[in-house]
PDB file of C-alpha atoms in Angstrom:
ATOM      1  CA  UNK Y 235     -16.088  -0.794  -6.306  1.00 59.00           C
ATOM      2  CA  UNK Y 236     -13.804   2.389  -6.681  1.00 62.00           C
ATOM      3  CA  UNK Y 237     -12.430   1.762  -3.215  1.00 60.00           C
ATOM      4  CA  UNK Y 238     -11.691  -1.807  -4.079  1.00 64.00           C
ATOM      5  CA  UNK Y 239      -9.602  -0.911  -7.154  1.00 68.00           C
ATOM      6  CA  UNK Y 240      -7.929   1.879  -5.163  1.00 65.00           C
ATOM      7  CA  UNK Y 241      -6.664  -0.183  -2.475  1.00 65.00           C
ATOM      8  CA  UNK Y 242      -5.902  -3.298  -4.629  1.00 70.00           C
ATOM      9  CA  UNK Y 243      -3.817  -0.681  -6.403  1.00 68.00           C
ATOM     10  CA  UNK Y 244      -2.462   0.882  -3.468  1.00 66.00           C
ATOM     11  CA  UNK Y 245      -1.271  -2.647  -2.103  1.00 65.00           C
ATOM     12  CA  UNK Y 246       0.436  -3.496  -5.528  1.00 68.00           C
ATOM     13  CA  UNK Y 247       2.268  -0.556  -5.084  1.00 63.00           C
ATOM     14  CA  UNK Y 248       2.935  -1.058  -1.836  1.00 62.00           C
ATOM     15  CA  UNK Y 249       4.783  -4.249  -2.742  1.00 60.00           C
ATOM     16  CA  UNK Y 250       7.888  -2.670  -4.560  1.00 58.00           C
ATOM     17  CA  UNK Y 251       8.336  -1.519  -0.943  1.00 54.00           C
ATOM     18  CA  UNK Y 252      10.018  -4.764  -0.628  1.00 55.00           C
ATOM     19  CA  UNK Y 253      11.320  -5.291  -3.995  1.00 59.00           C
ATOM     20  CA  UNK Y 254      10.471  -7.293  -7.328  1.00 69.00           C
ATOM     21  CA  UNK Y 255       9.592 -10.237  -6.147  1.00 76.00           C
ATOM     22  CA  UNK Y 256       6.285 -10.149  -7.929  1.00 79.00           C
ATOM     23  CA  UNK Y 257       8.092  -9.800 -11.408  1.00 79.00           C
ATOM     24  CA  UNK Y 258      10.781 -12.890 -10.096  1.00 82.00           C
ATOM     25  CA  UNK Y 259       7.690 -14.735  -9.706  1.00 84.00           C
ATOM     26  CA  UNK Y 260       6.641 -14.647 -13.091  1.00 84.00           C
ATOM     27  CA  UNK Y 261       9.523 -15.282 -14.178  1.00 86.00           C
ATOM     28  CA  UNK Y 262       9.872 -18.230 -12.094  1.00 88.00           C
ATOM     29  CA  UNK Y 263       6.749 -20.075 -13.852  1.00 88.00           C
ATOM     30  CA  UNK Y 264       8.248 -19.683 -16.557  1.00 88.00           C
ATOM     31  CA  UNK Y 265      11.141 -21.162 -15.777  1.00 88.00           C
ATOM     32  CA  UNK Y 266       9.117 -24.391 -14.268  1.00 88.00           C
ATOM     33  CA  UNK Y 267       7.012 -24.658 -17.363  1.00 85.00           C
ATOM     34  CA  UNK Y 268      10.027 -24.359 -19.470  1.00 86.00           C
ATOM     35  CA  UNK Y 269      12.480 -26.835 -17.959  1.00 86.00           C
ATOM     36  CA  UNK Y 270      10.132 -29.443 -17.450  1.00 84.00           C
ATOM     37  CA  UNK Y 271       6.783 -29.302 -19.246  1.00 80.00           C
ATOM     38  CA  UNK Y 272       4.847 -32.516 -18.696  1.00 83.00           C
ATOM     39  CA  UNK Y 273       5.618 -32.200 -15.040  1.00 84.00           C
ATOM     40  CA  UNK Y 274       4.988 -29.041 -13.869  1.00 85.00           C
ATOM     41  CA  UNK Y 275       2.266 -27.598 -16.462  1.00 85.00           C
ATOM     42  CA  UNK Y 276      -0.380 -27.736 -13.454  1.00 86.00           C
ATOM     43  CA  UNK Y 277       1.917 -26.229 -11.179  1.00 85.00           C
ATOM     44  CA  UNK Y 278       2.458 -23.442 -13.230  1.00 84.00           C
ATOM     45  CA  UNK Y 279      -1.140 -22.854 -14.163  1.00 88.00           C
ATOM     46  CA  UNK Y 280      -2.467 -23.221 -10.818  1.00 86.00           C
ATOM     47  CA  UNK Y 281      -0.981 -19.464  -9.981  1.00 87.00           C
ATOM     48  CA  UNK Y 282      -1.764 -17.690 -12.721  1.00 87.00           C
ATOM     49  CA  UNK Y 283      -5.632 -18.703 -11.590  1.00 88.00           C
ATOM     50  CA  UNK Y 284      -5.410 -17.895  -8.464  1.00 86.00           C
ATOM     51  CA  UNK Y 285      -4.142 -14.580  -9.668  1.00 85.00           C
ATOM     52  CA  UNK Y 286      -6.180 -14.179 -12.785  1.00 86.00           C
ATOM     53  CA  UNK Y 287      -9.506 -15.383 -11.383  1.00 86.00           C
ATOM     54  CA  UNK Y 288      -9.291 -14.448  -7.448  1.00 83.00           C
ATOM     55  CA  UNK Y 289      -6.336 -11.912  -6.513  1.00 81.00           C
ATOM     56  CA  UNK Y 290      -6.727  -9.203  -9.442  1.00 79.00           C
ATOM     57  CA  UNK Y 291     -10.030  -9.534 -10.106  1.00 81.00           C
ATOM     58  CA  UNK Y 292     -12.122  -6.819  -8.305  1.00 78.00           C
ATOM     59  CA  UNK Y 293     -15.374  -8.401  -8.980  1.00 81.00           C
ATOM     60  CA  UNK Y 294     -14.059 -11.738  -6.994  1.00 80.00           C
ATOM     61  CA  UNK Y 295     -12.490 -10.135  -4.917  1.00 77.00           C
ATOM     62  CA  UNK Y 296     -16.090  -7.751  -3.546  1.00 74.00           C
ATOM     63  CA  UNK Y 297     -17.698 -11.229  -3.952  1.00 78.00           C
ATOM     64  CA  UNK Y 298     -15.366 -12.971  -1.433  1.00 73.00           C
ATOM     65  CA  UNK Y 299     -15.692  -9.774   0.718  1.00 69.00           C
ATOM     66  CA  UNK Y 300     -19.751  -9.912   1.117  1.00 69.00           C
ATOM     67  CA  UNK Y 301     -19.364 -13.689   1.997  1.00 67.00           C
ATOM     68  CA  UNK Y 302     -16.453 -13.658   4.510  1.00 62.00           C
ATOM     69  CA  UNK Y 303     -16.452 -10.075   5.866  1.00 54.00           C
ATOM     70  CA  UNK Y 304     -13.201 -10.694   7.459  1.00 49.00           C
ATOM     71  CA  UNK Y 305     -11.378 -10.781   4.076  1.00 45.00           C
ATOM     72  CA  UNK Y 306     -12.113  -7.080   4.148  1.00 50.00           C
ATOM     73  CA  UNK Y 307      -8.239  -6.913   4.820  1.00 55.00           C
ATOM     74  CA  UNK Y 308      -7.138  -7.661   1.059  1.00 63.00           C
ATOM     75  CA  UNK Y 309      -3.847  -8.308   2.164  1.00 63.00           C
ATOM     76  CA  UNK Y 310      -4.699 -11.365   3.429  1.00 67.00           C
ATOM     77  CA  UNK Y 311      -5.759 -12.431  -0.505  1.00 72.00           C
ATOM     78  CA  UNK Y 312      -2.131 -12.065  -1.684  1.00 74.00           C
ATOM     79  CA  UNK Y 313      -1.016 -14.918   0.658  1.00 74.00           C
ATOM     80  CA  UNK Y 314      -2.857 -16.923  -2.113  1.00 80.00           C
ATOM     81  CA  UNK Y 315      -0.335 -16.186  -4.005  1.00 82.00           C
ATOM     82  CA  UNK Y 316       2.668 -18.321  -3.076  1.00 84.00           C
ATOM     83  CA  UNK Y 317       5.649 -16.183  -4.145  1.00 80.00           C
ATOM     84  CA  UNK Y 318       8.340 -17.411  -1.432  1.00 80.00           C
ATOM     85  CA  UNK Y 319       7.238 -21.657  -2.211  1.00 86.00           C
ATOM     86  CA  UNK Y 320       7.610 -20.648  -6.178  1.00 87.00           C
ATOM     87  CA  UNK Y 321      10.688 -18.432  -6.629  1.00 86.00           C
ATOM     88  CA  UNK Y 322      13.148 -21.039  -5.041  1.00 86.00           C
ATOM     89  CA  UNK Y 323      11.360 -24.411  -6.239  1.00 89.00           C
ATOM     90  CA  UNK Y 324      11.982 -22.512  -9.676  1.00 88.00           C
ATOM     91  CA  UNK Y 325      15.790 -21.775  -9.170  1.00 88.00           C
ATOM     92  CA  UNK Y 326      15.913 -25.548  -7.679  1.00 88.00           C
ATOM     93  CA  UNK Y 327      14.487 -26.783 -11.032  1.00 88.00           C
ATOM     94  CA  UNK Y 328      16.473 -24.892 -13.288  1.00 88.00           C
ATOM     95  CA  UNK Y 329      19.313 -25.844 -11.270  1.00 89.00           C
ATOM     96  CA  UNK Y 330      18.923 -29.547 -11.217  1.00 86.00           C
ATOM     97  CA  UNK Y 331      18.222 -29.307 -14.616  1.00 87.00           C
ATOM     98  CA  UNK Y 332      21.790 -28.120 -15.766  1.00 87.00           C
ATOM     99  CA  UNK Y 333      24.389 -31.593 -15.988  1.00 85.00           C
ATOM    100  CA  UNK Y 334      27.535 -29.443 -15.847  1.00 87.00           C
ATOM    101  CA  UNK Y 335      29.218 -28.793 -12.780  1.00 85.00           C
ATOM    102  CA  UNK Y 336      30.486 -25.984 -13.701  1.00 88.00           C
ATOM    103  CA  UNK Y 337      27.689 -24.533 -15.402  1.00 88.00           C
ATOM    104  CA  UNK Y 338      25.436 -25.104 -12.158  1.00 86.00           C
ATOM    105  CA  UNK Y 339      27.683 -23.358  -9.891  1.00 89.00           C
ATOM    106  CA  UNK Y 340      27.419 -20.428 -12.266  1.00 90.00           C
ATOM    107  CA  UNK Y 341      24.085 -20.648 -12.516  1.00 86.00           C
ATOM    108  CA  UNK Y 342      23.030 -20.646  -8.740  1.00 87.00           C
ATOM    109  CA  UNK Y 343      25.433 -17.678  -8.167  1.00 88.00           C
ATOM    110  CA  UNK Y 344      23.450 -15.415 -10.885  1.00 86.00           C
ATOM    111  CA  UNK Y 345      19.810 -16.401  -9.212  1.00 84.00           C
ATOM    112  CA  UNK Y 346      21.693 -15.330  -6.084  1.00 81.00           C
ATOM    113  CA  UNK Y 347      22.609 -12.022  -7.264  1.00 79.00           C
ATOM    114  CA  UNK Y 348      19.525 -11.852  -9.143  1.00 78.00           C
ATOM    115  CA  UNK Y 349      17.381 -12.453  -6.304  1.00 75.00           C
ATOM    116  CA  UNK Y 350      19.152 -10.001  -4.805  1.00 74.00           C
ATOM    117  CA  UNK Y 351      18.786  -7.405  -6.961  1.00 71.00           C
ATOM    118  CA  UNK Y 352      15.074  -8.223  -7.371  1.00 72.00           C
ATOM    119  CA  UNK Y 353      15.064  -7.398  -3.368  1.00 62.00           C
ATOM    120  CA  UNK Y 354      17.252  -4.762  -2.263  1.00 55.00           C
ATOM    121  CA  UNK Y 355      20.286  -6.845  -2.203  1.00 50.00           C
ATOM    122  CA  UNK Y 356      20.091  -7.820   1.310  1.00 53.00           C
ATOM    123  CA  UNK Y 357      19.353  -4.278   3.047  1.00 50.00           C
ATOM    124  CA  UNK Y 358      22.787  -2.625   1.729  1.00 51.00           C
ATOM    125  CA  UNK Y 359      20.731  -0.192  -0.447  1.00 50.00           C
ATOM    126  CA  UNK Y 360      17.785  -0.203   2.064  1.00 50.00           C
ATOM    127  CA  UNK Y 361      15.073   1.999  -0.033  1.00 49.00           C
ATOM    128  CA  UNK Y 362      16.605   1.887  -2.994  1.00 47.00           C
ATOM    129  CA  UNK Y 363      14.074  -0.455  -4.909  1.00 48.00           C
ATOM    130  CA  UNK Y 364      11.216   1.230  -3.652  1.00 53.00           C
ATOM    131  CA  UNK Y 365       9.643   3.163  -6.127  1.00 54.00           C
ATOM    132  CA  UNK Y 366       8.924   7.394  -5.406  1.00 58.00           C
ATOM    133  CA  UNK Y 367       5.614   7.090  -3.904  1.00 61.00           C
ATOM    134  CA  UNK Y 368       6.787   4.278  -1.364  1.00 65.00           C
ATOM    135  CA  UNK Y 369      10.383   6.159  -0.186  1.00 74.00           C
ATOM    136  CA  UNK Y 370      10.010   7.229   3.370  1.00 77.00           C
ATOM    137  CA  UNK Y 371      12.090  10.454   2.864  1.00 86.00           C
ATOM    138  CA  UNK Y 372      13.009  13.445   4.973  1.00 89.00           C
ATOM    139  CA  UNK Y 373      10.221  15.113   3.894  1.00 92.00           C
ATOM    140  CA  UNK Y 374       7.555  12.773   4.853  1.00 93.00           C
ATOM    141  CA  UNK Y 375       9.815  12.172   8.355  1.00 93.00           C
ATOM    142  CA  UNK Y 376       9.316  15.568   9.017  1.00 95.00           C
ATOM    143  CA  UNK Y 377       5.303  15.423   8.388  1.00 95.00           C
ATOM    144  CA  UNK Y 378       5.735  12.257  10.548  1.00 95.00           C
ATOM    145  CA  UNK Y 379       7.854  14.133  13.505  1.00 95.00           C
ATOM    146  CA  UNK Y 380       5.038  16.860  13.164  1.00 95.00           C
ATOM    147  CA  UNK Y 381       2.237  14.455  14.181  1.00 95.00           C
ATOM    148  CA  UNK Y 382       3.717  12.692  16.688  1.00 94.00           C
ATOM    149  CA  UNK Y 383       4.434  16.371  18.564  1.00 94.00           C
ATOM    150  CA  UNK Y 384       0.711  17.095  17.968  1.00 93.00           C
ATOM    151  CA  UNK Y 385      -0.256  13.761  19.413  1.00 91.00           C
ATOM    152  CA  UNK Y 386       1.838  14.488  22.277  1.00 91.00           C
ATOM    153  CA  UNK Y 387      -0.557  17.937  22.713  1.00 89.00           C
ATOM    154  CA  UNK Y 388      -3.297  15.587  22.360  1.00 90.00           C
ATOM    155  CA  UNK Y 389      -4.576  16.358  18.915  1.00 93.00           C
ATOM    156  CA  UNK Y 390      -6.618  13.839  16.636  1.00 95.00           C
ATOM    157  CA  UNK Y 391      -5.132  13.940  13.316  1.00 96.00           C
ATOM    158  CA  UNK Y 392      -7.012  13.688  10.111  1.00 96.00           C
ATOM    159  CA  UNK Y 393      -4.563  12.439   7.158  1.00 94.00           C
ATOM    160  CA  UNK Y 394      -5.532  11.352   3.607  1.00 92.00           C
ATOM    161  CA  UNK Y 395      -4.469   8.001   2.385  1.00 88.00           C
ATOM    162  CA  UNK Y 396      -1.038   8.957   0.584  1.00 88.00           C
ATOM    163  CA  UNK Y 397       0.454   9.725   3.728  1.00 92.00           C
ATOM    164  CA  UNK Y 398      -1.712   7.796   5.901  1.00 91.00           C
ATOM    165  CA  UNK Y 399       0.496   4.439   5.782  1.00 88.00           C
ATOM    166  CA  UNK Y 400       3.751   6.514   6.877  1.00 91.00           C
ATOM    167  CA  UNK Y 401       1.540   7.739   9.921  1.00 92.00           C
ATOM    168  CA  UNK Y 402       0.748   4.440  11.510  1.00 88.00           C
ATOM    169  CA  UNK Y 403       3.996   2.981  10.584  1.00 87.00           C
ATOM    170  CA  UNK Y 404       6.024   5.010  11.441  1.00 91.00           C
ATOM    171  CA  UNK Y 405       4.316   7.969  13.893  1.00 89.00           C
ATOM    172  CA  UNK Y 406       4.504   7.067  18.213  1.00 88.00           C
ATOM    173  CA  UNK Y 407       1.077   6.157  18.174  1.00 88.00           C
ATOM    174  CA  UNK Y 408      -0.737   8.754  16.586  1.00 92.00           C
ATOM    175  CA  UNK Y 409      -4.404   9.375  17.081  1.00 94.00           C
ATOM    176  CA  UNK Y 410      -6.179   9.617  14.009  1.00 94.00           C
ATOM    177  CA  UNK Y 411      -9.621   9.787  12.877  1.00 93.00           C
ATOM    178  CA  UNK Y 412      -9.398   6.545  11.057  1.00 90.00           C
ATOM    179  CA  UNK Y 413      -7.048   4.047   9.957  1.00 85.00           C
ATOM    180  CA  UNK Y 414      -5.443   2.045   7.090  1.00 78.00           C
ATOM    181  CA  UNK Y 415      -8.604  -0.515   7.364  1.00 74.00           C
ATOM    182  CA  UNK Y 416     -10.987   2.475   6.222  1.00 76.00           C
ATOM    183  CA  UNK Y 417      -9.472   1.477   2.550  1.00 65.00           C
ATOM    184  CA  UNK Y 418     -11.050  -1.833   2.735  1.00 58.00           C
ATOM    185  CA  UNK Y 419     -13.766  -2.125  -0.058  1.00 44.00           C
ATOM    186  CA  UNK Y 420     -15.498   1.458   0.969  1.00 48.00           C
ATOM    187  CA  UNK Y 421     -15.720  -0.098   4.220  1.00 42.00           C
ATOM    188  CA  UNK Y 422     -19.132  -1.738   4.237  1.00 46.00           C
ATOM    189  CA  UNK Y 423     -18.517  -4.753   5.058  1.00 46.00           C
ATOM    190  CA  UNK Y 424     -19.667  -4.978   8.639  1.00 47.00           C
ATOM    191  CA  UNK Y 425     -16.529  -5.702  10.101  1.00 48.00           C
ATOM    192  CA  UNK Y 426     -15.203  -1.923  10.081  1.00 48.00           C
ATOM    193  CA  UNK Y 427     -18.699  -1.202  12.107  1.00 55.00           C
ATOM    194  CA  UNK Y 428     -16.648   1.474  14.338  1.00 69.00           C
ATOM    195  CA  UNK Y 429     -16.792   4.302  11.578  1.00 80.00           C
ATOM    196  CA  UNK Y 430     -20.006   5.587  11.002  1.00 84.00           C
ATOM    197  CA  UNK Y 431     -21.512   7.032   8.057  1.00 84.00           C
ATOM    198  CA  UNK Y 432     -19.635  10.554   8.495  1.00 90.00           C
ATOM    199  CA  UNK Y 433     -16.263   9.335   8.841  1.00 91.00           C
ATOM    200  CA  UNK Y 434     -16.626   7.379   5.230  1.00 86.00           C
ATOM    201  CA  UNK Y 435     -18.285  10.196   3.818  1.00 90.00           C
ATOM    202  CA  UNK Y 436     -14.794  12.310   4.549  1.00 93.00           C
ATOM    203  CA  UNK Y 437     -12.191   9.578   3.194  1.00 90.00           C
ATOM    204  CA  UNK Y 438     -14.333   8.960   0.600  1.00 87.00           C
ATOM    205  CA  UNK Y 439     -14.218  12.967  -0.199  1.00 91.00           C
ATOM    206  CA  UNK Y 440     -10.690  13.080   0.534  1.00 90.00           C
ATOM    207  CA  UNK Y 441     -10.548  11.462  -3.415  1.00 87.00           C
ATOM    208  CA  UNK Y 442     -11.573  14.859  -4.461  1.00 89.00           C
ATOM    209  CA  UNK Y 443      -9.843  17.253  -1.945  1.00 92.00           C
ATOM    210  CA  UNK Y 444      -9.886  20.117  -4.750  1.00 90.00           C
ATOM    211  CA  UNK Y 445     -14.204  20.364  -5.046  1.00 90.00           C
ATOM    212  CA  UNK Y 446     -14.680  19.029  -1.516  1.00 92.00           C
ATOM    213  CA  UNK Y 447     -12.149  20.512   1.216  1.00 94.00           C
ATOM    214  CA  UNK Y 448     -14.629  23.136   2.731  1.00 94.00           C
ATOM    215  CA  UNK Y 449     -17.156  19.993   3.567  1.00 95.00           C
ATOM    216  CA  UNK Y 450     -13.931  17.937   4.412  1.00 95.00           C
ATOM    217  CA  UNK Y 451     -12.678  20.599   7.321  1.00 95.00           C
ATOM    218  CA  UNK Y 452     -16.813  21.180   8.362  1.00 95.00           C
ATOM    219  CA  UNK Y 453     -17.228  17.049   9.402  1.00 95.00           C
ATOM    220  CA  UNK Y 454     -13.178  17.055  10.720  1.00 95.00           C
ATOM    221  CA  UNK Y 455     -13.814  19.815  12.992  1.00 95.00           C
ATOM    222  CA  UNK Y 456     -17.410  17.983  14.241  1.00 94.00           C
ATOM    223  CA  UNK Y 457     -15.467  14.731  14.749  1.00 94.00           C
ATOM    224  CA  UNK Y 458     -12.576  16.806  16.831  1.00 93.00           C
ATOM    225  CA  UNK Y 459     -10.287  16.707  13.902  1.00 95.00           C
ATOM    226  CA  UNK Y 460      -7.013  19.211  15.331  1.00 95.00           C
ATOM    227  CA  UNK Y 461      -5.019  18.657  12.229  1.00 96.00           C
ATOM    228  CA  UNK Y 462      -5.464  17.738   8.663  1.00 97.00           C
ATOM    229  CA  UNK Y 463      -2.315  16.175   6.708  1.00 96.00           C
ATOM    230  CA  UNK Y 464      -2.992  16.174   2.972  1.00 95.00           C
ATOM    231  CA  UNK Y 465      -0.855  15.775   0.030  1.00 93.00           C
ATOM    232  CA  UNK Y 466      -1.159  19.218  -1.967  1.00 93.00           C
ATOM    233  CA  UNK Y 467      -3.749  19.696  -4.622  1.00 91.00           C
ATOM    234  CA  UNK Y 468      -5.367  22.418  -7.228  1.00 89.00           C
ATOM    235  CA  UNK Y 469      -6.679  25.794  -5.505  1.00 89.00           C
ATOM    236  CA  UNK Y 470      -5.086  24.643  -1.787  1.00 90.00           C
ATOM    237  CA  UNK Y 471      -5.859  28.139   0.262  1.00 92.00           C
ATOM    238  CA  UNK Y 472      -4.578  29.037   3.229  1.00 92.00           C
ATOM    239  CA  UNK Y 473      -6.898  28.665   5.119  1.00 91.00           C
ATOM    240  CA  UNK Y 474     -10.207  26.598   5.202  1.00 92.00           C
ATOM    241  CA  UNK Y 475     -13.427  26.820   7.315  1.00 90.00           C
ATOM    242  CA  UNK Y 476     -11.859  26.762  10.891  1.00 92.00           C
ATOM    243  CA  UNK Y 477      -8.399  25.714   9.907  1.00 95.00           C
ATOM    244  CA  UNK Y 478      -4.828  27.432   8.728  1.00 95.00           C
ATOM    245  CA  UNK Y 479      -1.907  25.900   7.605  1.00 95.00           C
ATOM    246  CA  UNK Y 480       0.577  25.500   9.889  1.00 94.00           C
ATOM    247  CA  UNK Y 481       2.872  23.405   7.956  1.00 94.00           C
ATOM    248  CA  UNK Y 482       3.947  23.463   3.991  1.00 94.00           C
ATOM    249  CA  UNK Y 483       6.414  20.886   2.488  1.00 93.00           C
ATOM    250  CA  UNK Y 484       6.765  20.433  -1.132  1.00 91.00           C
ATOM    251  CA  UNK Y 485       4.266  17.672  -1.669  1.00 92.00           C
ATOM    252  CA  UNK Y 486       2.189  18.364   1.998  1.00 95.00           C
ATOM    253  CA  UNK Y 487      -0.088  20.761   3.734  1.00 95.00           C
ATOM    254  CA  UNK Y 488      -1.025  20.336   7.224  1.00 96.00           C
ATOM    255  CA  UNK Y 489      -4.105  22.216   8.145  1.00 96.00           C
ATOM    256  CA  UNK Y 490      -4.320  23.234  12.159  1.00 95.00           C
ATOM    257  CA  UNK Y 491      -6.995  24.168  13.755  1.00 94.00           C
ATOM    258  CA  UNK Y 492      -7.015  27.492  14.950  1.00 87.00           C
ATOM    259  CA  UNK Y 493      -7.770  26.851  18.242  1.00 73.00           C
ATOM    260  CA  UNK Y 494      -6.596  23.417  19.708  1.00 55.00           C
ATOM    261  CA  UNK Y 495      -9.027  21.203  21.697  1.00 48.00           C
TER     262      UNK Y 495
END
């Protein structure tokens, strides 16, 4: 159930990659319940539900995920929630809605510009909505250009989830022990059957890097791990069972093995 709330979490956050669209869409049923009670009351409830009683509730959600292993992907939950039928039926409404010409011309220019803003006003500021944890900056570039010139000397890379996204999205095909999907409800669900019990039991240590590194580096090393790529934590040393750092960066450490495969 901890992995469940970690990676609902991690998804919400995720989402301010592309802007506030989740925050436009409550505003938006507002807007539909406002302008025109009587008719859209059911329309405007029927989200909230879905969100209430399916989306953000992790006991639901691990339900659904027992039933239907392949909803082990949460991601696919949030398509429940229609954002992109909502957020313009709601500007429509209030639009419509306004009997001055004038007035509605106004109007649909500052839901433009609002919508804009919301996003990240149509790629000029390209990053600039996304919150610190999501910005793909030069530092995490040059973790990323570090792992694709391992990969290239055929190492098998071992990352935690922090920087894990940034590695399949943006490396050259990286090998890595395991990906994204290993966030998917503590993977038991059947359909991540290709990692076994020791590859859990390290991403579910990776949590606690600080109490369980040593055991973390013993299992990478078993499994072929050649590098480790972890955001820094309390009582980092140097050097760790059969691994040094090669690499420091002010929020990274990337462990090497000291003898490449």
């Amino acid at each position: 159930m901890r992995a469940l709330a970690d990676n609902m979490y991690t998804l919400f956050q995720n989402s301010k990659m592309e802007g506030s669209y989740f925050l436009l869409f409550a505003i938006s049923l507002v807007v539909l319940f406002s302008v025109n009670e009587r008719k859209n009351k059911w329309l405007a409830l029927y989200p909230v539900a879905i969100v209430v009683l399916v989306v953000a509730n992790p006991v639901t959600v691990w339900l659904l995920s027992l039933v239907f292993p392949v909803l082990g992907n949460y991601g696919q939950l949030i398509a429940l929630i229609p954002l992109l039928i909502y957020i313009p039926f709601a500007a429509t409404e209030l639009i419509v809605s306004i009997k001055n010409s004038r007035a509605r011309v106004a109007l649909f220019l500052i839901l433009l510009f609002l919508i804009s803003v919301c996003g990240n006003l149509f790629g000029l500021f390209g990053g600039d909505t996304k919150i610190e944890e999501n910005h793909y900056n030069d530092e995490r570039k040059q973790i990323i250009a570090y792992a694709d010139e391992a990969s290239r000397n055929g190492a098998l890379i071992l990352a935690d989830d922090e920087i894990l996204p940034f590695i399949t999205n943006y490396g050259d095909n990286v090998p890595i022990l395991y990906g994204q999907d290993i966030m998917m409800f503590n993977s038991d669900l059947g359909i991540l059957d290709r990692y076994d019990d020791g590859i859990i039991a390290i991403h579910n240590m990776m949590w606690d890097k600080t109490e369980n590194f040593n055991s973390i580096t013993a299992m990478a090393y078993a499994y072929g791990c050649d590098i480790i790529i972890v955001r820094r934590f309390d009582r980092a040393r140097i050097f760790e069972g059969c691994y040094d750092i090669d690499l420091q960066t002010e929020n990274y450490l990337v462990y090497k093995v000291r003898e490449l495969r």
